[in-house]
Amino acid sequence: MDERLRKLAGIFRPRGVAIVGGSAVPGKIGTVLMKNFIDGHFVGGLYAVNPKYTSVLGRPCYPKVSDIPKPVDCVIIATPAETVPDIVEDCGRKGVKGVIVLSGGFEEVNRNDLADALKRTSDKYKMAIIGPNCLGAFDPYTRVDSIFLPMFKLKRPGPGNIAFVTQSGAVGSTVIDLAAHYGMGISKFISYGNGTVLNECDMLEFLEKDKETEVIIMYLEGVKDGRRLLERMKRVNRTKPIIAMKAGKYGKAMQAARSHTGNIAGNYTAYKAAFRQAKVTEAGDLQELFDFVKIFDQPLPKGNRVGVITNGGGMGVLTADAINEEGMEIADFSAESREAFRKILPPYGNVGNPLDLVADAGVEAYDRAIEAMMADPNVDSLAIVVLTQTPPIDERIIGVLTKASDDRRKPVVTISVGGEYTEAYQKALEGKGVPSYNSPNSAIRALRKLTDYAAWKGAKRGPS
Amino acid sequence: MDERLRKLAGIFRPRGVAIVGGSAVPGKIGTVLMKNFIDGHFVGGLYAVNPKYTSVLGRPCYPKVSDIPKPVDCVIIATPAETVPDIVEDCGRKGVKGVIVLSGGFEEVNRNDLADALKRTSDKYKMAIIGPNCLGAFDPYTRVDSIFLPMFKLKRPGPGNIAFVTQSGAVGSTVIDLAAHYGMGISKFISYGNGTVLNECDMLEFLEKDKETEVIIMYLEGVKDGRRLLERMKRVNRTKPIIAMKAGKYGKAMQAARSHTGNIAGNYTAYKAAFRQAKVTEAGDLQELFDFVKIFDQPLPKGNRVGVITNGGGMGVLTADAINEEGMEIADFSAESREAFRKILPPYGNVGNPLDLVADAGVEAYDRAIEAMMADPNVDSLAIVVLTQTPPIDERIIGVLTKASDDRRKPVVTISVGGEYTEAYQKALEGKGVPSYNSPNSAIRALRKLTDYAAWKGAKRGPS
């Protein structure tokens, strides 16, 4: 498998890419794929493979992959299942490093014969294959992009350090879309579908060595080899935190997962136990997946004591509730901090945790309160609530929160709730890598997960 | 108290409104309040009360409320706490029906003397008082609006049938902002702060008789009279479903709630028990509050069997998981439905629940699948997943989903996950009253709450 994993890298940094069925006819998948590379300004060679044309959208077109006179490291196939084995064989002959098979119609509809053909060809040429029955791969650094959904409907995220590995194309695509929406950067997106040749274990091994990747999200329906996955997760999670989500947990949902990618979903209890054993962070649903991934860029806290800053009393109360509910602790501020807070607060203000700066608080008050909590040895992490709707809060708050998030002495979560105006702030924060949440509970739950991970890694205090 | 509750209605439908401290100086609360009424096109009389001017923003200005020669039913006060008792006494002399005291500085800072003065004056004149230490009232029908946050930062929702009663102004304002953002209509917003004269019980009684209100949201920190609240909730919840959220649940969060509005937060276990006894729907956090309120406009289901439609297999699996996790049941479709589905699906499609229409599905397929499930006696409610990113889905899906939501045979939730493009769809849906969620779990949890409420009401099958 090692050679294939090395070649998998070729899919993401190809000298040349060939689109089988590449076309200029509007609405065709082959057209969307060609445009993905052209509009994404892919810098390598781009070729269409289609017996009907000699040129497609200004790029050379050949009858077969093996007819292309230049190096081709990545081939994308979206033709009917029956045609795929011959095309893949032709790719092998050409010396292609990796193939992405988007087409469905394999194990998931009991065509194991076609799946076996792919395996045999991959064995013969030691060729990497992603799929079939998938969305394939997206790399924002090189702009390899086999997601056959138009960019106006599905935005692509920019470069970052989060890798996303998913069995389901549909779920994968929504995550990509949301990541782009929130301004979150990714390193690689891999939708591997049936996982006929390369499965979740292989992807983990690949990402372990991938330079751009620092955090890994895994969305699993079924797995081929649970024992191997557990081992890989244990190892990789030490250096690159893994956030995993299992779908198809029970009864009929398991059946649905089976008919979806032809993998047996397996007993959820076993997955849960495996996640726990590997100390992988489990996300219960898509919302949690997003909430958790935002925070793993933050430094690891040395304990569970949270300092809360707010400009709205009620939101402070809710955040304190969330801290209790998530089993975190409300920090007791040091004498130095209390002294500092007294200077910030109006005469009638209460020095307590949550620290309620009251609605009159301006950006300056936040800055000073944050600095005191960063220096306070009794505080392990900061939860900063900002009601952007109050008159004294203006866009300078983004600078103050970004500074807090970049400080790296302690992890920071920010919480704002509101409509359009608030959302604009939150997008700006996310774009600057500041974890931003629209409910105290999601923020504190994420902080709890980071704290658990830190405790497991036995992280020492200080910049990570 | 009855006379005061009758007079409370006067705050929301006043012949005249007086703003004490009404001003034209930018940045002043008295200016924001005047503008709220002017920009909101309030049709009654509007007066400023300010010894400095004879006219403010084109409206007449008087030294005292009792100097106003025309009827004044509602007075809004935002002057320092010490000045409030005399002003309220003057309002009583003038025969004002209700006063909104926005100012803080009463029980929450141990100035019970000032609070007692308000009580005495209210007793003397049988005058309704909202506050102090609150955001007051907003009525989108009459445009009474004492929310002293500028409209560009905090949007106001349009008319609807959901009343929102909150102790906390900050939390209240974020909910208002979100409601406007989602296109959700409200009947009344009441932030009652310390609840010195009129408290949560009074507001419930008032809303019970309010014609525009059909669903009530209550956000509580502490309450004055738990026994009375329980009784009122029990009674009102029968005709107008109540969704309640308790903040300040534990230890330090309770303390924070105490210093926030001067009410003792009380034992959360007692609240939880009371909610359960009154069969009030409890929201665990702000997110749930929103998720739950969206659904209570839907008809009540006769049971817990959910039919799922999707155009993405993975999202179907997640929805099936959510159904299991929330203790709902995945419906077994009738023979008639199965037959109908076979005609909609492509040849390789699976007839199952979730019904996966696959990514090729167009709007028409949804329409037919929905119609079959509406007619199927084995289905109690519908969860419709739409991945808007697939090529065949266009804006006609909004019409199909609105039709399903307006059908009223069974409750409907819709689920879409994605970025900007998807959000535009969701806003359009919410604007048409279609419950729309961005995660299967939140949608199914809401459906579960509606199903529980229906079971308690012993609702019979059919249109509600």
XYZ file of C-alpha atoms in Angstrom, chain B residues 135 327 340 373 439:
5
model
C -35.590 46.913 27.187
C -36.691 8.724 20.323
C -45.735 5.747 -5.821
C -46.295 10.782 2.383
C -28.951 20.285 10.812
